[in-house]
mmCIF file of C-alpha atoms and ligand atoms in Angstrom:
data_model
loop_
_atom_site.group_PDB
_atom_site.id
_atom_site.type_symbol
_atom_site.label_atom_id
_atom_site.label_comp_id
_atom_site.label_asym_id
_atom_site.label_seq_id
_atom_site.Cartn_x
_atom_site.Cartn_y
_atom_site.Cartn_z
ATOM 1 C CA MET A 6 13.339 -46.796 -46.718
ATOM 2 C CA LEU A 7 16.869 -45.438 -46.597
ATOM 3 C CA ARG A 8 15.752 -42.319 -44.567
ATOM 4 C CA SER A 9 14.270 -44.567 -42.074
ATOM 5 C CA ILE A 10 17.147 -46.745 -41.912
ATOM 6 C CA PHE A 11 19.003 -43.581 -41.261
ATOM 7 C CA LEU A 12 16.464 -42.115 -38.193
ATOM 8 C CA ARG A 13 16.719 -45.311 -36.605
ATOM 9 C CA LEU A 14 20.722 -45.151 -36.507
ATOM 10 C CA SER A 15 20.312 -41.536 -35.396
ATOM 11 C CA LYS A 16 18.976 -43.207 -31.852
ATOM 12 C CA SER A 17 21.338 -46.147 -31.861
ATOM 13 C CA ASN A 18 24.404 -46.005 -29.472
ATOM 14 C CA TRP A 19 26.187 -48.852 -31.354
ATOM 15 C CA ALA A 20 25.907 -46.761 -34.551
ATOM 16 C CA TYR A 21 26.839 -43.696 -32.401
ATOM 17 C CA ARG A 22 30.119 -45.150 -31.681
ATOM 18 C CA ARG A 23 31.003 -46.076 -35.139
ATOM 19 C CA ILE A 24 29.949 -43.028 -37.043
ATOM 20 C CA THR A 25 31.360 -40.590 -34.524
ATOM 21 C CA GLY A 26 34.561 -42.358 -34.594
ATOM 22 C CA TRP A 27 35.287 -41.741 -38.522
ATOM 23 C CA SER A 28 37.073 -38.873 -39.227
ATOM 24 C CA VAL A 29 35.147 -38.615 -42.734
ATOM 25 C CA THR A 30 32.137 -38.268 -40.906
ATOM 26 C CA ARG A 31 33.455 -35.672 -38.612
ATOM 27 C CA ARG A 32 34.406 -34.063 -42.007
ATOM 28 C CA MET A 33 31.233 -34.355 -43.450
ATOM 29 C CA ALA A 34 29.254 -33.049 -40.297
ATOM 30 C CA ALA A 35 31.188 -29.834 -40.483
ATOM 31 C CA ARG A 36 29.390 -28.855 -43.213
ATOM 32 C CA PHE A 37 26.543 -28.778 -40.861
ATOM 33 C CA ILE A 38 27.609 -27.936 -37.768
ATOM 34 C CA ALA A 39 29.088 -24.609 -37.003
ATOM 35 C CA GLY A 40 31.688 -25.906 -34.138
ATOM 36 C CA GLU A 41 32.322 -27.122 -31.095
ATOM 37 C CA GLN A 42 32.410 -24.242 -29.258
ATOM 38 C CA ALA A 43 30.525 -21.054 -28.639
ATOM 39 C CA GLU A 44 33.076 -18.825 -29.758
ATOM 40 C CA ASP A 45 32.700 -20.901 -33.568
ATOM 41 C CA ALA A 46 29.083 -20.301 -33.559
ATOM 42 C CA ILE A 47 29.392 -16.643 -32.688
ATOM 43 C CA ARG A 48 31.902 -16.748 -35.601
ATOM 44 C CA VAL A 49 29.486 -18.141 -38.175
ATOM 45 C CA VAL A 50 26.707 -15.698 -36.932
ATOM 46 C CA ARG A 51 28.659 -12.624 -37.118
ATOM 47 C CA LYS A 52 29.495 -13.767 -40.975
ATOM 48 C CA LEU A 53 26.071 -14.302 -41.798
ATOM 49 C CA ASN A 54 25.042 -11.218 -40.248
ATOM 50 C CA ASP A 55 27.433 -9.218 -42.231
ATOM 51 C CA GLN A 56 25.653 -10.789 -45.219
ATOM 52 C CA GLY A 57 22.546 -9.533 -44.067
ATOM 53 C CA ILE A 58 21.245 -13.060 -42.770
ATOM 54 C CA LEU A 59 19.528 -13.716 -39.346
ATOM 55 C CA ALA A 60 20.522 -16.396 -37.257
ATOM 56 C CA THR A 61 18.999 -18.437 -34.590
ATOM 57 C CA LEU A 62 21.679 -20.723 -32.488
ATOM 58 C CA ASP A 63 21.070 -24.528 -31.123
ATOM 59 C CA HIS A 64 23.613 -25.986 -28.476
ATOM 60 C CA LEU A 65 23.416 -29.369 -29.881
ATOM 61 C CA GLY A 66 21.516 -32.183 -27.368
ATOM 62 C CA GLU A 67 18.515 -33.838 -26.979
ATOM 63 C CA ASN A 68 16.463 -36.416 -24.948
ATOM 64 C CA THR A 69 19.070 -35.708 -21.466
ATOM 65 C CA THR A 70 18.856 -38.051 -18.734
ATOM 66 C CA GLN A 71 20.126 -36.488 -15.999
ATOM 67 C CA PRO A 72 18.640 -33.604 -14.390
ATOM 68 C CA GLU A 73 22.171 -32.023 -14.043
ATOM 69 C CA ASP A 74 22.574 -32.252 -17.681
ATOM 70 C CA ALA A 75 19.131 -30.477 -18.290
ATOM 71 C CA ARG A 76 20.417 -27.557 -15.722
ATOM 72 C CA LEU A 77 23.802 -27.252 -17.646
ATOM 73 C CA ALA A 78 22.130 -27.093 -20.996
ATOM 74 C CA THR A 79 19.748 -24.394 -19.790
ATOM 75 C CA GLN A 80 23.095 -22.774 -18.403
ATOM 76 C CA GLU A 81 24.939 -22.796 -22.023
ATOM 77 C CA VAL A 82 21.726 -21.246 -23.663
ATOM 78 C CA LEU A 83 21.751 -18.399 -20.943
ATOM 79 C CA SER A 84 25.185 -17.521 -21.425
ATOM 80 C CA MET A 85 24.801 -17.887 -25.424
ATOM 81 C CA MET A 86 22.213 -15.131 -25.155
ATOM 82 C CA ARG A 87 24.296 -12.799 -22.902
ATOM 83 C CA LEU A 88 26.948 -13.130 -25.593
ATOM 84 C CA ILE A 89 24.497 -12.749 -28.679
ATOM 85 C CA ALA A 90 23.990 -9.353 -26.789
ATOM 86 C CA GLU A 91 27.187 -8.284 -25.717
ATOM 87 C CA GLU A 92 28.046 -8.949 -29.745
ATOM 88 C CA GLY A 93 25.453 -7.125 -30.876
ATOM 89 C CA LEU A 94 24.027 -10.154 -33.334
ATOM 90 C CA ARG A 95 20.817 -9.867 -35.157
ATOM 91 C CA CYS A 96 20.391 -13.717 -33.753
ATOM 92 C CA ASN A 97 17.806 -15.422 -31.679
ATOM 93 C CA VAL A 98 18.205 -18.957 -30.154
ATOM 94 C CA SER A 99 16.233 -22.620 -30.591
ATOM 95 C CA VAL A 100 15.753 -25.063 -27.695
ATOM 96 C CA LYS A 101 14.759 -28.376 -27.642
ATOM 97 C CA LEU A 102 12.684 -29.407 -24.704
ATOM 98 C CA SER A 103 14.045 -32.352 -24.541
ATOM 99 C CA GLN A 104 17.373 -31.052 -23.561
ATOM 100 C CA LEU A 105 15.702 -29.106 -20.910
ATOM 101 C CA GLY A 106 14.323 -32.099 -19.219
ATOM 102 C CA LEU A 107 10.868 -32.824 -20.711
ATOM 103 C CA THR A 108 11.234 -36.185 -20.645
ATOM 104 C CA LEU A 109 12.800 -36.765 -17.459
ATOM 105 C CA ASP A 110 10.684 -34.185 -15.462
ATOM 106 C CA GLU A 111 8.086 -31.801 -16.520
ATOM 107 C CA GLU A 112 8.583 -29.279 -13.663
ATOM 108 C CA LEU A 113 12.554 -29.123 -14.311
ATOM 109 C CA CYS A 114 11.792 -28.556 -17.949
ATOM 110 C CA ALA A 115 9.314 -25.747 -17.206
ATOM 111 C CA GLU A 116 11.675 -24.231 -14.594
ATOM 112 C CA ASN A 117 14.575 -24.234 -17.211
ATOM 113 C CA LEU A 118 12.436 -22.842 -20.141
ATOM 114 C CA GLU A 119 11.016 -19.937 -17.466
ATOM 115 C CA ALA A 120 14.816 -19.116 -16.976
ATOM 116 C CA ILE A 121 15.684 -19.026 -20.439
ATOM 117 C CA LEU A 122 12.358 -16.490 -21.198
ATOM 118 C CA ASN A 123 13.297 -14.562 -18.228
ATOM 119 C CA LEU A 124 16.672 -13.858 -19.752
ATOM 120 C CA ALA A 125 15.086 -13.380 -23.263
ATOM 121 C CA GLN A 126 12.403 -10.834 -21.938
ATOM 122 C CA GLU A 127 15.162 -8.884 -20.484
ATOM 123 C CA LEU A 128 17.263 -8.893 -22.989
ATOM 124 C CA GLY A 129 14.474 -8.154 -25.618
ATOM 125 C CA ASN A 130 15.553 -11.459 -27.585
ATOM 126 C CA PHE A 131 13.233 -14.698 -28.842
ATOM 127 C CA VAL A 132 13.166 -18.246 -28.277
ATOM 128 C CA ARG A 133 11.911 -20.808 -30.589
ATOM 129 C CA ILE A 134 11.113 -24.249 -29.487
ATOM 130 C CA ASP A 135 11.702 -26.637 -31.928
ATOM 131 C CA MET A 136 9.555 -29.844 -32.291
ATOM 132 C CA GLU A 137 10.536 -33.114 -32.021
ATOM 133 C CA ASP A 138 9.122 -36.638 -32.538
ATOM 134 C CA SER A 139 5.574 -37.022 -32.499
ATOM 135 C CA GLY A 140 5.619 -38.493 -29.201
ATOM 136 C CA LEU A 141 6.619 -35.085 -27.561
ATOM 137 C CA THR A 142 4.165 -32.728 -30.140
ATOM 138 C CA GLU A 143 1.518 -32.300 -27.318
ATOM 139 C CA ARG A 144 3.695 -31.805 -24.506
ATOM 140 C CA THR A 145 5.697 -29.291 -26.110
ATOM 141 C CA LEU A 146 2.860 -27.642 -27.153
ATOM 142 C CA GLN A 147 1.662 -27.727 -24.150
ATOM 143 C CA CYS A 148 4.562 -25.989 -22.432
ATOM 144 C CA TYR A 149 4.581 -23.351 -25.018
ATOM 145 C CA PHE A 150 0.814 -22.539 -24.288
ATOM 146 C CA HIS A 151 1.538 -22.019 -20.493
ATOM 147 C CA ALA A 152 4.554 -20.326 -21.520
ATOM 148 C CA ARG A 153 2.202 -17.819 -23.280
ATOM 149 C CA GLU A 154 -0.463 -17.968 -20.274
ATOM 150 C CA LYS A 155 2.246 -17.061 -18.020
ATOM 151 C CA GLY A 156 2.780 -13.694 -20.158
ATOM 152 C CA TYR A 157 6.021 -14.478 -22.032
ATOM 153 C CA GLY A 158 5.668 -12.906 -25.593
ATOM 154 C CA CYS A 159 9.286 -13.765 -26.706
ATOM 155 C CA VAL A 160 8.642 -17.330 -27.554
ATOM 156 C CA GLY A 161 7.529 -19.328 -30.677
ATOM 157 C CA VAL A 162 7.109 -23.072 -31.720
ATOM 158 C CA VAL A 163 7.430 -25.315 -34.848
ATOM 159 C CA ILE A 164 4.883 -27.184 -36.425
ATOM 160 C CA GLN A 165 5.958 -29.916 -39.063
ATOM 161 C CA ALA A 166 3.796 -30.345 -42.170
ATOM 162 C CA TYR A 167 4.014 -34.143 -42.047
ATOM 163 C CA LEU A 168 2.084 -34.328 -39.185
ATOM 164 C CA TYR A 169 -2.038 -34.939 -39.933
ATOM 165 C CA ARG A 170 -2.936 -32.889 -36.637
ATOM 166 C CA SER A 171 -0.890 -29.547 -37.914
ATOM 167 C CA LYS A 172 -3.519 -27.929 -39.666
ATOM 168 C CA GLU A 173 -5.610 -27.946 -36.190
ATOM 169 C CA ASP A 174 -2.241 -26.987 -34.340
ATOM 170 C CA ILE A 175 -1.732 -23.947 -36.388
ATOM 171 C CA HIS A 176 -5.683 -23.121 -35.851
ATOM 172 C CA GLN A 177 -4.991 -23.134 -31.649
ATOM 173 C CA LEU A 178 -1.809 -21.261 -32.253
ATOM 174 C CA SER A 179 -3.494 -18.260 -34.467
ATOM 175 C CA ILE A 180 -6.186 -17.920 -32.290
ATOM 176 C CA ARG A 181 -3.074 -16.537 -29.628
ATOM 177 C CA GLN A 182 -1.012 -14.903 -32.072
ATOM 178 C CA GLY A 183 1.107 -17.814 -31.905
ATOM 179 C CA ARG A 184 4.371 -17.266 -33.602
ATOM 180 C CA VAL A 185 4.945 -20.744 -35.852
ATOM 181 C CA ARG A 186 8.362 -21.948 -37.859
ATOM 182 C CA LEU A 187 6.574 -24.369 -40.318
ATOM 183 C CA CYS A 188 9.049 -27.316 -41.509
ATOM 184 C CA LYS A 189 8.436 -30.284 -43.036
ATOM 185 C CA GLY A 190 9.280 -32.734 -40.072
ATOM 186 C CA ALA A 191 12.840 -34.516 -39.609
ATOM 187 C CA TYR A 192 12.026 -37.623 -37.835
ATOM 188 C CA ASN A 193 10.539 -41.179 -38.202
ATOM 189 C CA GLU A 194 6.900 -41.451 -37.815
ATOM 190 C CA PRO A 195 4.225 -43.732 -38.418
ATOM 191 C CA ALA A 196 1.568 -43.084 -41.065
ATOM 192 C CA SER A 197 -1.083 -43.171 -38.145
ATOM 193 C CA VAL A 198 0.105 -39.872 -37.389
ATOM 194 C CA ALA A 199 2.154 -38.379 -40.284
ATOM 195 C CA TYR A 200 1.687 -38.425 -44.042
ATOM 196 C CA PRO A 201 3.899 -41.486 -45.271
ATOM 197 C CA LYS A 202 4.709 -40.024 -49.180
ATOM 198 C CA LYS A 203 6.876 -36.749 -49.761
ATOM 199 C CA LYS A 204 4.117 -35.229 -52.364
ATOM 200 C CA ASP A 205 1.402 -35.083 -49.467
ATOM 201 C CA VAL A 206 3.689 -33.653 -46.812
ATOM 202 C CA ASP A 207 4.595 -31.031 -49.692
ATOM 203 C CA ALA A 208 1.095 -30.301 -50.516
ATOM 204 C CA ASN A 209 0.108 -29.846 -46.976
ATOM 205 C CA TYR A 210 3.223 -27.780 -46.350
ATOM 206 C CA ASP A 211 1.489 -25.367 -48.942
ATOM 207 C CA ARG A 212 -1.953 -25.511 -47.444
ATOM 208 C CA LEU A 213 -0.319 -24.713 -44.083
ATOM 209 C CA ALA A 214 2.133 -22.062 -45.215
ATOM 210 C CA ALA A 215 -0.933 -20.016 -46.686
ATOM 211 C CA GLN A 216 -2.778 -20.755 -43.323
ATOM 212 C CA LEU A 217 -0.250 -18.912 -41.391
ATOM 213 C CA MET A 218 0.139 -16.491 -43.786
ATOM 214 C CA ASP A 219 -3.486 -15.646 -43.564
ATOM 215 C CA CYS A 220 -3.313 -15.435 -40.050
ATOM 216 C CA ALA A 221 -0.373 -13.120 -39.931
ATOM 217 C CA LEU A 222 -2.461 -10.716 -42.631
ATOM 218 C CA THR A 223 -5.370 -10.464 -40.228
ATOM 219 C CA ALA A 224 -3.351 -10.412 -37.083
ATOM 220 C CA THR A 225 -2.802 -6.927 -35.332
ATOM 221 C CA LEU A 226 1.164 -6.233 -36.264
ATOM 222 C CA PRO A 227 1.941 -3.543 -33.486
ATOM 223 C CA ILE A 228 3.294 -5.170 -30.309
ATOM 224 C CA VAL A 229 0.762 -5.393 -27.675
ATOM 225 C CA ASN A 230 1.769 -6.482 -23.919
ATOM 226 C CA GLY A 231 5.414 -7.318 -25.376
ATOM 227 C CA ILE A 232 3.954 -10.262 -27.508
ATOM 228 C CA THR A 233 5.778 -10.431 -30.652
ATOM 229 C CA PRO A 234 3.860 -10.338 -33.986
ATOM 230 C CA PRO A 235 3.222 -13.651 -35.300
ATOM 231 C CA ILE A 236 5.674 -13.404 -38.010
ATOM 232 C CA PRO A 237 5.638 -16.855 -39.783
ATOM 233 C CA ALA A 238 8.855 -18.600 -40.793
ATOM 234 C CA ILE A 239 8.724 -20.817 -43.689
ATOM 235 C CA ALA A 240 11.436 -23.046 -42.922
ATOM 236 C CA THR A 241 12.267 -25.145 -45.978
ATOM 237 C CA HIS A 242 15.255 -25.337 -48.946
ATOM 238 C CA ASP A 243 12.493 -26.731 -51.075
ATOM 239 C CA PRO A 244 12.587 -24.089 -54.211
ATOM 240 C CA GLN A 245 8.813 -25.028 -55.200
ATOM 241 C CA ARG A 246 7.486 -24.536 -51.178
ATOM 242 C CA ILE A 247 9.433 -21.037 -51.487
ATOM 243 C CA THR A 248 8.295 -20.058 -54.754
ATOM 244 C CA PHE A 249 4.467 -20.986 -53.331
ATOM 245 C CA ALA A 250 4.961 -19.142 -50.204
ATOM 246 C CA GLN A 251 6.419 -15.892 -52.153
ATOM 247 C CA LYS A 252 3.260 -16.008 -54.770
ATOM 248 C CA TYR A 253 1.034 -16.618 -52.200
ATOM 249 C CA ALA A 254 2.270 -13.451 -50.062
ATOM 250 C CA GLU A 255 2.084 -11.451 -53.037
ATOM 251 C CA SER A 256 -1.304 -12.806 -53.885
ATOM 252 C CA ILE A 257 -2.882 -11.654 -50.354
ATOM 253 C CA HIS A 258 -0.575 -8.205 -50.322
ATOM 254 C CA LEU A 259 1.542 -9.585 -47.282
ATOM 255 C CA PRO A 260 4.553 -7.784 -47.241
ATOM 256 C CA ARG A 261 7.864 -8.952 -47.288
ATOM 257 C CA ASN A 262 9.076 -8.261 -44.071
ATOM 258 C CA ALA A 263 5.851 -9.832 -42.494
ATOM 259 C CA PHE A 264 7.663 -12.866 -42.713
ATOM 260 C CA GLU A 265 10.971 -14.938 -42.860
ATOM 261 C CA PHE A 266 12.466 -17.658 -44.636
ATOM 262 C CA GLN A 267 14.353 -20.021 -43.023
ATOM 263 C CA MET A 268 17.326 -22.655 -43.721
ATOM 264 C CA LEU A 269 19.846 -24.614 -42.095
ATOM 265 C CA TYR A 270 23.298 -23.861 -41.949
ATOM 266 C CA GLY A 271 25.347 -25.534 -44.767
ATOM 267 C CA ILE A 272 22.261 -26.017 -46.933
ATOM 268 C CA ARG A 273 21.411 -23.914 -49.806
ATOM 269 C CA ARG A 274 23.584 -20.983 -49.383
ATOM 270 C CA ASP A 275 22.913 -19.626 -52.937
ATOM 271 C CA LEU A 276 19.236 -19.695 -51.960
ATOM 272 C CA GLN A 277 19.810 -17.868 -48.738
ATOM 273 C CA THR A 278 21.726 -14.912 -50.485
ATOM 274 C CA ARG A 279 19.239 -14.775 -53.504
ATOM 275 C CA LEU A 280 16.199 -14.343 -51.230
ATOM 276 C CA VAL A 281 18.127 -11.874 -49.291
ATOM 277 C CA SER A 282 19.177 -9.846 -52.451
ATOM 278 C CA GLN A 283 15.268 -10.234 -53.344
ATOM 279 C CA GLY A 284 14.173 -8.277 -49.914
ATOM 280 C CA TYR A 285 13.450 -11.031 -48.137
ATOM 281 C CA SER A 286 14.042 -11.900 -44.493
ATOM 282 C CA VAL A 287 16.185 -15.033 -43.818
ATOM 283 C CA ARG A 288 17.253 -16.710 -41.043
ATOM 284 C CA VAL A 289 19.826 -19.406 -40.379
ATOM 285 C CA TYR A 290 19.690 -21.991 -37.960
ATOM 286 C CA VAL A 291 23.203 -22.339 -36.919
ATOM 287 C CA PRO A 292 23.835 -25.454 -34.132
ATOM 288 C CA TYR A 293 26.732 -25.802 -32.294
ATOM 289 C CA GLY A 294 28.341 -28.207 -29.551
ATOM 290 C CA THR A 295 29.590 -31.478 -29.067
ATOM 291 C CA HIS A 296 26.344 -33.694 -29.369
ATOM 292 C CA TRP A 297 26.062 -33.414 -33.098
ATOM 293 C CA TYR A 298 25.509 -37.376 -33.998
ATOM 294 C CA PRO A 299 21.380 -37.195 -34.242
ATOM 295 C CA TYR A 300 21.451 -33.856 -35.880
ATOM 296 C CA PHE A 301 23.612 -34.881 -38.138
ATOM 297 C CA MET A 302 21.954 -38.226 -38.992
ATOM 298 C CA ARG A 303 18.655 -36.411 -39.571
ATOM 299 C CA ARG A 304 20.681 -34.280 -42.062
ATOM 300 C CA LEU A 305 22.081 -37.363 -43.789
ATOM 301 C CA ALA A 306 18.587 -38.900 -43.946
ATOM 302 C CA GLU A 307 17.330 -35.976 -45.830
ATOM 303 C CA ARG A 308 19.791 -36.677 -48.563
ATOM 304 C CA PRO A 309 20.060 -40.234 -50.444
ATOM 305 C CA ALA A 310 23.315 -39.280 -51.974
ATOM 306 C CA ASN A 311 24.907 -38.517 -48.432
ATOM 307 C CA VAL A 312 23.450 -41.679 -47.200
ATOM 308 C CA TRP A 313 25.008 -43.730 -49.879
ATOM 309 C CA PHE A 314 28.307 -42.388 -49.223
ATOM 310 C CA ILE A 315 28.020 -43.385 -45.607
ATOM 311 C CA LEU A 316 26.525 -46.649 -45.980
ATOM 312 C CA THR A 317 29.249 -47.579 -48.190
ATOM 313 C CA GLN A 318 31.846 -46.777 -45.589
ATOM 314 C CA PHE A 319 30.020 -48.478 -43.247
ATOM 315 C CA PHE A 320 30.083 -51.608 -44.929
ATOM 316 C CA GLN A 321 33.969 -51.257 -46.335
ATOM 317 C CA ARG A 322 35.060 -50.742 -42.883
ATOM 318 C CA GLY A 323 32.808 -52.867 -40.748
ATOM 319 C CA SER A 324 33.502 -56.118 -42.626
HETATM 320 P P1 FDA B 401 12.965 -31.635 -48.851
HETATM 321 O O1 FDA B 401 13.839 -32.614 -47.844
HETATM 322 O O2 FDA B 401 12.288 -31.609 -49.723
HETATM 323 O O3 FDA B 401 14.528 -30.892 -49.201
HETATM 324 C C1 FDA B 401 14.253 -29.812 -50.676
HETATM 325 C C2 FDA B 401 15.746 -29.696 -51.094
HETATM 326 O O4 FDA B 401 16.940 -28.888 -50.310
HETATM 327 C C3 FDA B 401 16.819 -31.004 -51.121
HETATM 328 O O5 FDA B 401 16.236 -31.295 -52.333
HETATM 329 C C4 FDA B 401 18.147 -30.605 -51.427
HETATM 330 O O6 FDA B 401 18.287 -29.574 -52.416
HETATM 331 C C5 FDA B 401 17.932 -29.301 -50.158
HETATM 332 N N1 FDA B 401 18.306 -30.224 -49.118
HETATM 333 C C6 FDA B 401 17.473 -30.663 -47.782
HETATM 334 N N2 FDA B 401 17.896 -31.131 -47.017
HETATM 335 C C7 FDA B 401 19.461 -31.663 -47.162
HETATM 336 C C8 FDA B 401 20.579 -32.055 -46.945
HETATM 337 N N3 FDA B 401 20.026 -32.711 -45.316
HETATM 338 N N4 FDA B 401 21.597 -31.880 -47.150
HETATM 339 C C9 FDA B 401 21.614 -31.131 -48.331
HETATM 340 N N5 FDA B 401 20.846 -30.715 -49.141
HETATM 341 C C10 FDA B 401 19.550 -30.796 -48.571
HETATM 342 N N6 FDA B 401 12.229 -30.340 -38.200
HETATM 343 C C11 FDA B 401 11.853 -30.808 -37.388
HETATM 344 O O7 FDA B 401 11.207 -32.023 -37.023
HETATM 345 N N7 FDA B 401 11.798 -29.885 -36.139
HETATM 346 C C12 FDA B 401 12.396 -28.668 -36.112
HETATM 347 O O8 FDA B 401 12.179 -28.307 -35.264
HETATM 348 C C13 FDA B 401 12.769 -28.046 -37.433
HETATM 349 N N8 FDA B 401 13.650 -27.007 -37.021
HETATM 350 C C14 FDA B 401 13.966 -26.899 -38.279
HETATM 351 C C15 FDA B 401 14.294 -25.435 -38.316
HETATM 352 C C16 FDA B 401 15.129 -24.933 -39.955
HETATM 353 C C17 FDA B 401 15.300 -23.451 -39.947
HETATM 354 C C18 FDA B 401 14.897 -25.679 -41.223
HETATM 355 C C19 FDA B 401 15.015 -24.988 -42.332
HETATM 356 C C20 FDA B 401 14.586 -26.836 -40.720
HETATM 357 C C21 FDA B 401 14.085 -27.393 -39.573
HETATM 358 N N9 FDA B 401 13.633 -28.869 -39.579
HETATM 359 C C22 FDA B 401 13.105 -28.973 -38.290
HETATM 360 C C23 FDA B 401 14.000 -29.697 -40.619
HETATM 361 C C24 FDA B 401 12.927 -30.001 -41.327
HETATM 362 O O9 FDA B 401 12.087 -30.479 -40.994
HETATM 363 C C25 FDA B 401 13.518 -30.921 -42.701
HETATM 364 O O10 FDA B 401 13.917 -31.941 -42.485
HETATM 365 C C26 FDA B 401 14.670 -30.589 -43.566
HETATM 366 O O11 FDA B 401 14.577 -28.715 -43.466
HETATM 367 C C27 FDA B 401 14.596 -30.777 -45.227
HETATM 368 O O12 FDA B 401 13.169 -30.466 -45.633
HETATM 369 P P2 FDA B 401 13.248 -29.442 -46.692
HETATM 370 O O13 FDA B 401 12.048 -28.405 -46.202
HETATM 371 O O14 FDA B 401 14.154 -28.482 -47.223
HETATM 372 O O15 FDA B 401 12.640 -30.525 -47.998
#
């Protein structure tokens, strides 16, 4: 219920104006966001790399409404990739297709994505396409498959365990050695497309993690024609999901370097360093930029304690 309210507020202009105006929420947001400038993000990534943690950088923004903004967002990703290379960081990038123009003009989006993939290929880097709400799932996967058909191997996509369709999507992706990040899913979805109960999402998460690991084991690991091996990314902070993945990998003899754990910046740092010390690859998703509001609201929605805090502020100040 509270989760759903917060996810609705993440799309409200009225709530945006109020919530981003408070110093308390700006301070809270700083826990999850590296900063507003590229240099802030680079500083955070360098620190993570020094601790043996890989990173993926996300220039915040989504649902772009002007073609020019989609082009500017693309330019930002391109310059960030050049900066990553210049600084010698162990870091790739994550993009949202709605930021690159998917909801405005599919051709423009494909053009922007291609520019990003061309540079990633040239620099030997990798681009992860984040998954947004279910209204964009099919189009996002089609863009991903289209990029793969055009020969881009340096690209991966995200699958959400709360969606009923995900088992079949993973099947289709594994046929093409698709590189998948598995997450639970962060949007407000109806029961017609997504499991409403957390316990069902968790159970599906474990099934899909096993499915991805089986694919990783059977896939040919050497890099062929520039296609990167389908290293599955287990993106969660949930200790039970992580334990399941560790045990399952061991049971099928999948080496620790054949998959990654991924977490969000600012969440469960203790777990990130523990996994690294146990010899697992860990990648942290580091968002930066000025458009932090919807991302921040999704993070609040995941944690009831945060929600109560903000609601109290909201009503105290609003009355
Ligand atoms: P769950 O929500 O059950 O949380 C497990 C535990 O983690 C909690 O008990 C708490 O300790 C901690 N925790 C989780 N969220 C917290 C928060 N906000 N604040 C404080 N503690 C918190 N989603 C999506 O729809 N599309 C995408 O492309 C991505 N990409 C992505 C990348 C990466 C690297 C990660 C880790 C996650 C995503 N997500 C995502 C978000 C994902 O769908 C999900 O909403 C969050 O990861 C929270 O779910 P958990 O798996 O952590 O479990």
